[in-house]
Amino acid sequence: AAFSMPPPPLPFTLPTLTAEQKNELLAGERVQYQSDMGREGSGFVVLDVKAPSAVVWECLLDFYSYPQTIPTVRDVQMFTNTHLADDYYAEEAVERKEYQDGTLAALKHGIPSVTRASFSLSKFRLKIAAIHKYRPHPQGDYMIFTLDPACTNVVLQNAKGVWHTESNPDGLGDEYTRVWLLCELKVSNLLPKWITDYAAKRAMPRATSWLKPTVETAAELWYKGLKD
């Protein structure tokens, strides 16, 4: 008889929320936590949005729209993903239409993809490049992003993050999605500790505050399209 193997477990462990944090989520608030960063630390942000997970992922995977949806992102350039062992300078720049017309991997919910992109951040135009690996999963899709080798240096030694979604959190309904952002960071001893703590406290809200209004607006348009 035919049988199917169970899916592999998620390649990360979600934090256990306290009763206070759960109440904050139920009140519609965004929950943020970070360890005492020091030279190496981790943190997370979690929030509930009134939007199906498919809409959340269409927004997260729409890298080219980041400059319009995320205030700190000023510009985005996508690259090929044929030399993942090297930095992104070994790749070729690609334009948005090459994703839209199917020339390259589709950036769509439910379709696994590996993408490389460089981002210009803040008014200082700080360049950060990352590799994004998106995977659908029965327990909730996820996207792992790692700092491109070109961006690791004496000061910033490693950075990694995970976007993850859970549908119908705590039985709220299928129209709700719980969105997680997990982060890890390792910096050099050359950098004063207060700077890393300050940067982490500011970075996580900036990375997530855009999400709720963006995906909930997109969900309203999506539902309207279904009715029309």
Coordinates of N, CA and C in Angstrom, one line a residue:
A1 N 0.8 -1.2 0.0 CA 0.0 0.0 0.0 C 0.9 1.2 0.0
A2 N 0.4 2.3 -0.7 CA 1.2 3.5 -0.7 C 1.1 4.2 0.6
F3 N 2.2 4.8 1.0 CA 2.2 5.6 2.2 C 3.1 6.8 2.0
S4 N 2.9 7.8 2.8 CA 3.7 9.0 2.7 C 4.5 9.2 4.0
M5 N 5.6 9.8 3.9 CA 6.5 10.1 5.0 C 6.0 11.4 5.7
P6 N 6.1 11.4 7.0 CA 5.8 12.7 7.7 C 6.7 13.8 7.3
P7 N 6.3 15.1 7.2 CA 7.2 16.1 6.9 C 8.3 16.3 7.9
P8 N 9.5 16.8 7.5 CA 10.5 17.1 8.4 C 10.1 18.1 9.4
P9 N 10.7 18.1 10.6 CA 10.3 19.2 11.6 C 10.8 20.5 11.1
L10 N 10.3 21.6 11.6 CA 10.8 22.9 11.4 C 12.3 23.0 11.8
P11 N 13.1 23.7 11.0 CA 14.6 23.7 11.4 C 14.9 24.8 12.4
F12 N 14.0 25.1 13.3 CA 14.2 26.1 14.3 C 13.2 25.8 15.4
T13 N 13.4 26.4 16.6 CA 12.5 26.2 17.7 C 11.9 27.6 18.0
L14 N 10.5 27.6 18.1 CA 9.9 28.9 18.5 C 10.0 29.1 20.0
P15 N 10.1 30.4 20.4 CA 10.1 30.7 21.8 C 8.8 30.3 22.5
T16 N 8.8 30.0 23.7 CA 7.6 29.8 24.5 C 7.2 31.1 25.1
L17 N 6.0 31.6 24.8 CA 5.5 32.9 25.2 C 5.0 32.8 26.6
T18 N 5.2 33.8 27.4 CA 4.7 33.9 28.8 C 3.2 34.3 28.7
A19 N 2.5 34.1 29.8 CA 1.1 34.5 29.9 C 0.9 35.9 29.6
E20 N 1.9 36.8 30.0 CA 1.8 38.2 29.8 C 1.9 38.5 28.3
Q21 N 2.9 37.8 27.7 CA 3.1 38.0 26.2 C 1.9 37.6 25.4
K22 N 1.3 36.5 25.8 CA 0.1 36.0 25.1 C -1.1 37.0 25.2
N23 N -1.2 37.6 26.4 CA -2.2 38.6 26.6 C -2.0 39.8 25.7
E24 N -0.7 40.2 25.6 CA -0.4 41.3 24.7 C -0.8 41.0 23.3
L25 N -0.5 39.8 22.8 CA -0.9 39.4 21.5 C -2.4 39.5 21.3
L26 N -3.2 39.0 22.3 CA -4.6 39.0 22.2 C -5.2 40.4 22.2
A27 N -4.4 41.3 22.8 CA -4.8 42.7 22.8 C -4.4 43.4 21.5
G28 N -3.8 42.7 20.6 CA -3.4 43.2 19.3 C -2.1 43.9 19.3
E29 N -1.3 43.7 20.3 CA 0.0 44.3 20.4 C 1.1 43.5 19.8
R30 N 2.2 44.1 19.5 CA 3.4 43.4 19.0 C 4.3 43.1 20.2
V31 N 4.7 41.8 20.3 CA 5.6 41.4 21.4 C 7.0 41.3 20.9
Q32 N 7.9 41.9 21.7 CA 9.4 41.9 21.3 C 10.2 41.4 22.5
Y33 N 11.2 40.6 22.3 CA 12.1 40.2 23.3 C 13.5 40.0 22.8
Q34 N 14.5 40.4 23.5 CA 15.8 40.2 23.1 C 16.7 39.9 24.4
S35 N 17.6 38.9 24.1 CA 18.5 38.6 25.2 C 19.5 39.7 25.5
D36 N 20.2 39.6 26.6 CA 21.3 40.6 26.8 C 22.3 40.4 25.7
M37 N 22.3 41.2 24.7 CA 23.1 40.9 23.5 C 24.5 40.7 23.7
G38 N 25.2 41.5 24.5 CA 26.7 41.4 24.6 C 27.3 41.3 23.2
R39 N 28.1 40.3 23.0 CA 28.8 40.2 21.7 C 28.0 39.2 20.8
E40 N 27.1 38.4 21.4 CA 26.4 37.4 20.7 C 25.0 37.2 21.4
G41 N 23.9 37.4 20.6 CA 22.6 37.3 21.3 C 21.5 37.0 20.3
S42 N 20.3 36.9 20.8 CA 19.2 36.6 19.9 C 18.0 37.3 20.4
G43 N 16.9 37.4 19.6 CA 15.7 38.0 20.0 C 14.6 37.6 19.1
F44 N 13.4 38.1 19.4 CA 12.3 37.8 18.5 C 11.2 38.9 18.6
V45 N 10.4 38.9 17.5 CA 9.2 39.8 17.5 C 8.1 38.8 17.0
V46 N 6.9 38.9 17.6 CA 5.8 38.2 17.2 C 4.5 39.1 17.2
L47 N 3.7 38.9 16.2 CA 2.5 39.7 16.1 C 1.4 38.9 15.4
D48 N 0.2 39.2 15.7 CA -1.0 38.7 15.0 C -1.5 39.7 14.0
V49 N -1.8 39.2 12.8 CA -2.3 40.1 11.7 C -3.6 39.5 11.2
K50 N -4.5 40.4 10.8 CA -5.8 39.9 10.2 C -5.6 39.8 8.7
A51 N -5.0 38.7 8.4 CA -4.7 38.4 7.0 C -4.3 36.9 6.8
P52 N -4.7 36.2 5.8 CA -4.3 34.8 5.6 C -2.8 34.8 5.4
S53 N -2.2 33.6 5.7 CA -0.8 33.5 5.6 C -0.3 33.7 4.1
A54 N -1.2 33.3 3.2 CA -0.8 33.5 1.8 C -0.6 34.9 1.4
V55 N -1.4 35.8 2.0 CA -1.2 37.3 1.8 C 0.1 37.8 2.5
V56 N 0.3 37.3 3.7 CA 1.6 37.6 4.4 C 2.8 37.3 3.5
W57 N 2.8 36.1 3.0 CA 4.0 35.7 2.2 C 4.1 36.4 0.9
E58 N 3.0 36.8 0.3 CA 3.1 37.5 -1.0 C 3.7 38.9 -0.7
C59 N 3.5 39.4 0.5 CA 4.2 40.7 0.9 C 5.6 40.5 1.2
L60 N 5.9 39.4 2.0 CA 7.3 39.2 2.4 C 8.2 38.8 1.2
L61 N 7.6 38.2 0.3 CA 8.4 37.7 -0.9 C 8.5 38.8 -2.0
D62 N 7.8 39.9 -1.8 CA 7.8 40.9 -2.8 C 9.0 41.9 -2.5
F63 N 10.2 41.4 -2.7 CA 11.4 42.2 -2.3 C 11.4 43.5 -3.0
Y64 N 11.0 43.6 -4.3 CA 11.1 44.8 -5.0 C 10.2 45.9 -4.5
S65 N 9.2 45.5 -3.7 CA 8.3 46.5 -3.2 C 8.8 47.0 -1.8
Y66 N 9.9 46.5 -1.2 CA 10.3 46.9 0.1 C 10.6 48.4 0.2
P67 N 11.1 49.0 -0.8 CA 11.3 50.5 -0.6 C 10.0 51.3 -0.5
Q68 N 8.9 50.7 -0.9 CA 7.6 51.4 -0.8 C 6.9 51.0 0.5
T69 N 7.2 49.8 1.1 CA 6.5 49.3 2.2 C 7.3 49.4 3.5
I70 N 8.7 49.4 3.4 CA 9.5 49.4 4.6 C 10.3 50.7 4.6
P71 N 10.0 51.6 5.6 CA 10.6 53.0 5.6 C 12.1 53.0 5.6
T72 N 12.8 52.0 6.2 CA 14.2 52.1 6.3 C 14.9 51.5 5.0
V73 N 14.1 50.9 4.1 CA 14.7 50.4 2.9 C 14.6 51.4 1.8
R74 N 15.7 51.9 1.3 CA 15.7 52.9 0.2 C 15.8 52.3 -1.2
D75 N 16.4 51.2 -1.3 CA 16.6 50.6 -2.6 C 16.9 49.1 -2.5
V76 N 16.5 48.3 -3.5 CA 16.7 46.9 -3.6 C 17.3 46.5 -4.9
Q77 N 18.2 45.6 -4.9 CA 18.7 45.0 -6.2 C 18.8 43.5 -6.0
M78 N 18.1 42.7 -6.8 CA 18.1 41.3 -6.8 C 19.2 40.7 -7.6
F79 N 19.7 39.5 -7.3 CA 20.8 38.9 -8.0 C 20.4 37.4 -8.3
T80 N 21.2 36.8 -9.2 CA 21.1 35.4 -9.4 C 21.5 34.6 -8.2
N81 N 21.3 33.3 -8.2 CA 21.6 32.5 -7.0 C 22.4 31.2 -7.4
T82 N 23.3 31.4 -8.4 CA 24.1 30.3 -8.9 C 25.4 30.1 -8.3
H83 N 25.9 31.0 -7.4 CA 27.2 30.9 -6.7 C 27.0 31.2 -5.2
L84 N 26.2 30.3 -4.6 CA 25.8 30.6 -3.2 C 27.0 30.5 -2.2
A85 N 28.1 29.8 -2.6 CA 29.2 29.6 -1.8 C 30.1 30.9 -1.8
D86 N 29.9 31.8 -2.8 CA 30.6 33.0 -2.9 C 29.7 34.2 -2.5
D87 N 30.3 35.4 -2.4 CA 29.5 36.5 -2.1 C 28.7 37.0 -3.4
Y88 N 27.8 37.9 -3.2 CA 26.9 38.3 -4.2 C 27.6 39.0 -5.4
Y89 N 28.8 39.4 -5.2 CA 29.6 40.0 -6.4 C 29.8 39.0 -7.5
A90 N 29.7 37.7 -7.1 CA 29.9 36.6 -8.1 C 28.7 36.4 -9.0
E91 N 27.6 37.0 -8.6 CA 26.3 36.8 -9.3 C 26.0 38.0 -10.3
E92 N 25.0 37.8 -11.0 CA 24.5 38.8 -11.9 C 23.3 39.5 -11.4
A93 N 23.2 40.8 -11.6 CA 22.0 41.6 -11.2 C 20.9 41.2 -12.1
V94 N 19.7 41.1 -11.6 CA 18.5 40.8 -12.4 C 17.4 41.8 -12.1
E95 N 16.5 42.0 -13.1 CA 15.5 42.9 -12.9 C 14.2 42.3 -12.5
R96 N 13.2 43.1 -12.1 CA 12.0 42.6 -11.6 C 11.2 41.7 -12.6
K97 N 11.2 42.2 -13.8 CA 10.5 41.5 -14.9 C 10.9 40.1 -15.1
E98 N 12.2 39.8 -14.8 CA 12.7 38.4 -14.9 C 12.1 37.5 -13.9
Y99 N 11.6 38.0 -12.8 CA 10.9 37.1 -11.9 C 9.4 37.1 -12.3
Q100 N 8.9 38.2 -12.8 CA 7.5 38.2 -13.1 C 7.1 37.4 -14.4
D101 N 8.1 37.3 -15.3 CA 7.8 36.5 -16.5 C 8.2 35.1 -16.5
G102 N 8.7 34.6 -15.3 CA 9.0 33.2 -15.2 C 10.5 32.9 -15.6
T103 N 11.2 33.9 -16.0 CA 12.6 33.6 -16.4 C 13.4 33.0 -15.2
L104 N 13.1 33.6 -14.0 CA 13.8 33.1 -12.8 C 12.7 32.5 -11.9
A105 N 13.2 32.0 -10.7 CA 12.3 31.3 -9.8 C 11.2 32.3 -9.4
A106 N 10.0 31.7 -9.3 CA 8.8 32.6 -8.9 C 8.9 32.9 -7.4
L107 N 8.7 34.2 -7.1 CA 8.6 34.7 -5.7 C 7.2 34.7 -5.3
K108 N 6.6 33.5 -5.0 CA 5.2 33.3 -4.7 C 5.0 32.4 -3.5
H109 N 4.0 32.6 -2.8 CA 3.6 31.8 -1.7 C 3.4 30.3 -2.2
G110 N 4.0 29.4 -1.4 CA 3.8 28.0 -1.8 C 4.8 27.4 -2.7
I111 N 5.7 28.3 -3.3 CA 6.7 27.8 -4.2 C 8.1 28.0 -3.6
P112 N 8.9 27.0 -3.3 CA 10.2 27.1 -2.6 C 11.1 28.0 -3.5
S113 N 11.9 28.8 -2.9 CA 12.8 29.7 -3.6 C 14.0 30.0 -2.8
V114 N 15.1 30.3 -3.5 CA 16.3 30.9 -2.9 C 16.7 32.1 -3.7
T115 N 16.8 33.2 -3.0 CA 17.0 34.5 -3.6 C 18.2 35.3 -2.9
R116 N 18.8 36.1 -3.7 CA 19.9 37.0 -3.2 C 19.5 38.4 -3.5
A117 N 19.7 39.3 -2.5 CA 19.4 40.7 -2.7 C 20.3 41.6 -1.9
S118 N 20.5 42.8 -2.4 CA 21.2 43.8 -1.6 C 20.2 44.9 -1.3
F119 N 20.3 45.5 -0.1 CA 19.4 46.5 0.3 C 20.2 47.8 0.7
S120 N 19.7 48.9 0.3 CA 20.2 50.2 0.8 C 19.3 50.6 1.9
L121 N 19.9 50.8 3.1 CA 19.1 51.1 4.3 C 19.4 52.5 4.9
S122 N 18.3 53.1 5.3 CA 18.3 54.4 6.0 C 18.8 55.5 5.1
K123 N 18.9 56.7 5.7 CA 19.3 57.8 4.9 C 20.8 57.8 4.6
F124 N 21.5 56.9 5.3 CA 23.0 56.7 5.1 C 23.3 55.8 4.0
R125 N 22.2 55.1 3.4 CA 22.4 54.2 2.3 C 23.4 53.1 2.6
L126 N 23.3 52.6 3.8 CA 24.1 51.4 4.3 C 23.7 50.2 3.4
K127 N 24.7 49.5 2.8 CA 24.5 48.4 2.0 C 24.5 47.1 2.8
I128 N 23.5 46.3 2.7 CA 23.4 45.0 3.4 C 22.9 44.0 2.3
A129 N 23.5 42.9 2.2 CA 23.1 41.9 1.2 C 22.7 40.6 2.0
A130 N 21.8 39.8 1.5 CA 21.3 38.6 2.2 C 20.9 37.6 1.3
I131 N 21.0 36.3 1.8 CA 20.4 35.2 1.0 C 19.2 34.7 1.7
H132 N 18.1 34.6 1.0 CA 16.8 34.2 1.5 C 16.4 32.8 1.0
K133 N 16.1 31.9 1.9 CA 15.6 30.6 1.5 C 14.2 30.4 2.1
Y134 N 13.2 30.4 1.2 CA 11.8 30.3 1.5 C 11.4 28.9 1.3
R135 N 10.6 28.3 2.3 CA 10.2 26.9 2.2 C 8.7 26.8 2.7
P136 N 7.8 26.3 1.9 CA 6.5 26.0 2.5 C 6.6 24.8 3.4
H137 N 5.7 24.8 4.4 CA 5.8 23.7 5.4 C 4.4 23.5 6.0
P138 N 4.0 22.3 6.3 CA 2.7 22.0 6.9 C 2.4 22.7 8.2
Q139 N 3.5 23.0 9.0 CA 3.4 23.6 10.3 C 3.5 25.1 10.2
G140 N 3.6 25.6 9.0 CA 3.7 27.1 8.7 C 5.0 27.3 7.9
D141 N 4.8 28.1 6.8 CA 5.9 28.4 6.0 C 7.0 29.2 6.7
Y142 N 8.2 29.2 6.2 CA 9.3 29.9 6.8 C 10.3 30.4 5.8
M143 N 11.0 31.4 6.1 CA 12.1 31.9 5.2 C 13.3 32.3 6.1
I144 N 14.4 31.6 5.9 CA 15.6 31.8 6.6 C 16.5 32.8 5.8
F145 N 16.9 33.8 6.4 CA 17.8 34.8 5.7 C 19.1 34.9 6.5
T146 N 20.2 34.9 5.7 CA 21.5 34.9 6.3 C 22.3 36.1 5.6
L147 N 23.2 36.6 6.4 CA 24.0 37.7 5.9 C 24.9 37.2 4.8
D148 N 25.0 38.0 3.7 CA 25.8 37.6 2.5 C 27.3 37.7 3.0
P149 N 28.1 36.7 2.5 CA 29.6 36.8 2.9 C 30.2 38.1 2.6
A150 N 29.8 38.9 1.6 CA 30.4 40.2 1.3 C 30.1 41.2 2.5
C151 N 29.2 40.9 3.3 CA 28.8 41.8 4.4 C 29.3 41.5 5.8
T152 N 29.9 40.3 5.9 CA 30.6 39.9 7.2 C 31.9 40.6 7.2
N153 N 32.3 41.1 8.4 CA 33.6 41.8 8.5 C 34.0 41.7 10.0
V154 N 35.1 42.5 10.3 CA 35.6 42.4 11.6 C 34.6 42.8 12.7
V155 N 33.7 43.7 12.4 CA 32.7 44.2 13.4 C 31.5 43.3 13.4
L156 N 30.8 43.2 12.2 CA 29.6 42.3 12.1 C 30.1 40.9 11.6
Q157 N 30.1 40.0 12.5 CA 30.6 38.7 12.2 C 29.6 37.7 11.7
N158 N 28.4 37.8 12.1 CA 27.3 36.9 11.7 C 25.9 37.5 12.0
A159 N 25.0 37.2 11.1 CA 23.6 37.6 11.4 C 22.7 36.6 10.7
K160 N 21.6 36.2 11.3 CA 20.7 35.3 10.8 C 19.3 35.5 11.3
G161 N 18.3 35.3 10.5 CA 17.0 35.5 10.9 C 16.0 34.5 10.2
V162 N 14.8 34.4 10.8 CA 13.8 33.6 10.3 C 12.4 34.3 10.3
W163 N 11.7 34.3 9.2 CA 10.3 34.7 9.2 C 9.5 33.4 9.2
H164 N 8.5 33.3 10.0 CA 7.7 32.1 10.1 C 6.2 32.5 10.4
T165 N 5.3 31.8 9.8 CA 3.9 32.1 10.0 C 3.1 30.9 10.5
E166 N 2.1 31.2 11.4 CA 1.2 30.2 11.9 C -0.2 30.7 11.6
S167 N -1.0 29.8 10.9 CA -2.4 30.2 10.6 C -3.3 29.9 11.8
N168 N -4.4 30.6 11.9 CA -5.4 30.4 13.0 C -4.7 30.3 14.3
P169 N -4.0 31.3 14.8 CA -3.3 31.2 16.1 C -4.3 31.2 17.2
D170 N -4.1 30.3 18.2 CA -5.0 30.3 19.3 C -6.5 30.2 19.0
G171 N -6.8 29.7 17.8 CA -8.2 29.5 17.4 C -8.9 30.8 17.0
L172 N -8.1 31.8 16.6 CA -8.7 33.1 16.2 C -9.5 33.1 14.9
G173 N -9.1 32.1 14.1 CA -9.8 32.0 12.8 C -8.8 31.9 11.7
D174 N -9.2 31.4 10.5 CA -8.3 31.3 9.4 C -7.9 32.6 8.8
E175 N -8.7 33.6 9.1 CA -8.3 34.9 8.5 C -7.2 35.6 9.3
Y176 N -6.7 35.0 10.4 CA -5.6 35.5 11.2 C -4.4 34.7 11.0
T177 N -3.2 35.4 11.1 CA -1.9 34.7 11.0 C -1.0 35.3 12.1
R178 N -0.3 34.4 12.7 CA 0.7 34.8 13.7 C 2.1 34.9 12.9
V179 N 2.7 36.0 13.0 CA 4.0 36.2 12.3 C 5.1 36.3 13.3
W180 N 6.2 35.5 13.1 CA 7.4 35.5 13.9 C 8.5 36.0 13.1
L181 N 9.4 36.8 13.8 CA 10.7 37.1 13.3 C 11.7 36.8 14.4
L182 N 12.6 35.8 14.1 CA 13.6 35.3 15.0 C 14.9 35.9 14.5
C183 N 15.8 36.4 15.4 CA 17.1 37.0 15.0 C 18.2 36.5 15.8
E184 N 19.4 36.3 15.2 CA 20.6 36.0 15.9 C 21.7 37.0 15.4
L185 N 22.6 37.4 16.2 CA 23.6 38.4 15.9 C 24.9 38.1 16.6
K186 N 26.0 38.3 15.9 CA 27.3 38.1 16.5 C 28.2 39.3 16.1
V187 N 28.7 40.0 17.0 CA 29.6 41.1 16.7 C 30.9 41.0 17.4
S188 N 31.8 41.9 17.0 CA 33.2 41.9 17.5 C 33.3 42.5 18.8
N189 N 34.3 42.2 19.6 CA 34.6 42.8 20.9 C 35.0 44.3 20.7
L190 N 35.3 44.6 19.4 CA 35.7 46.0 19.2 C 34.5 47.0 19.3
L191 N 33.3 46.4 19.2 CA 32.1 47.3 19.2 C 31.6 47.4 20.7
P192 N 31.4 48.6 21.2 CA 30.9 48.7 22.6 C 29.5 48.0 22.7
K193 N 29.3 47.4 23.9 CA 28.1 46.6 24.1 C 26.8 47.5 24.0
W194 N 26.9 48.7 24.5 CA 25.7 49.6 24.5 C 25.2 49.9 23.1
I195 N 26.2 49.9 22.1 CA 25.8 50.1 20.7 C 25.0 48.9 20.2
T196 N 25.5 47.7 20.5 CA 24.8 46.5 20.0 C 23.4 46.4 20.6
D197 N 23.2 46.7 21.9 CA 21.9 46.7 22.5 C 21.0 47.7 21.9
Y198 N 21.5 48.9 21.7 CA 20.7 50.0 21.2 C 20.3 49.7 19.8
A199 N 21.2 49.2 19.0 CA 20.9 48.8 17.6 C 19.9 47.7 17.5
A200 N 20.0 46.7 18.3 CA 19.0 45.6 18.3 C 17.6 46.1 18.7
K201 N 17.5 46.9 19.7 CA 16.2 47.4 20.1 C 15.5 48.2 19.0
R202 N 16.3 49.0 18.3 CA 15.7 49.8 17.2 C 15.5 49.0 15.9
A203 N 16.3 48.0 15.7 CA 16.3 47.2 14.4 C 15.0 46.4 14.3
M204 N 14.7 45.7 15.4 CA 13.6 44.7 15.3 C 12.2 45.4 15.1
P205 N 11.9 46.5 15.8 CA 10.7 47.2 15.5 C 10.7 47.8 14.0
R206 N 11.8 48.3 13.5 CA 11.8 48.8 12.2 C 11.6 47.7 11.2
A207 N 12.1 46.5 11.5 CA 11.9 45.3 10.6 C 10.5 44.8 10.5
T208 N 9.7 45.1 11.5 CA 8.4 44.5 11.6 C 7.2 45.5 11.7
S209 N 7.4 46.7 12.0 CA 6.3 47.7 12.2 C 5.5 47.9 10.9
W210 N 6.1 47.7 9.8 CA 5.5 47.9 8.5 C 4.5 46.8 8.2
L211 N 4.7 45.6 8.7 CA 4.1 44.4 8.3 C 2.5 44.4 8.5
K212 N 2.1 44.7 9.7 CA 0.7 44.6 10.0 C -0.2 45.5 9.1
P213 N 0.1 46.8 9.0 CA -0.7 47.7 8.1 C -0.6 47.2 6.6
T214 N 0.6 46.8 6.2 CA 0.7 46.4 4.8 C -0.1 45.2 4.4
V215 N 0.0 44.1 5.3 CA -0.6 42.8 4.9 C -2.1 42.9 5.2
E216 N -2.6 43.7 6.2 CA -4.0 43.8 6.4 C -4.7 44.6 5.3
T217 N -4.0 45.6 4.8 CA -4.5 46.4 3.6 C -4.6 45.4 2.4
A218 N -3.5 44.6 2.2 CA -3.5 43.7 1.1 C -4.6 42.7 1.2
A219 N -4.8 42.2 2.4 CA -5.9 41.2 2.7 C -7.3 41.8 2.3
E220 N -7.5 43.0 2.7 CA -8.8 43.7 2.3 C -9.0 43.7 0.8
L221 N -7.9 44.1 0.1 CA -8.0 44.1 -1.4 C -8.2 42.7 -1.9
W222 N -7.6 41.7 -1.3 CA -7.7 40.3 -1.7 C -9.1 39.8 -1.5
Y223 N -9.7 40.1 -0.3 CA -11.1 39.7 -0.1 C -12.0 40.4 -1.0
K224 N -11.8 41.6 -1.3 CA -12.6 42.4 -2.2 C -12.6 41.8 -3.6
G225 N -11.4 41.4 -4.0 CA -11.2 40.7 -5.3 C -12.0 39.4 -5.4
L226 N -12.1 38.7 -4.3 CA -12.8 37.4 -4.3 C -14.3 37.7 -4.4
K227 N -14.8 38.8 -3.8 CA -16.2 39.1 -3.9 C -16.6 39.6 -5.3
D228 N -15.7 40.4 -5.9 CA -16.0 41.0 -7.2 C -15.9 39.9 -8.2

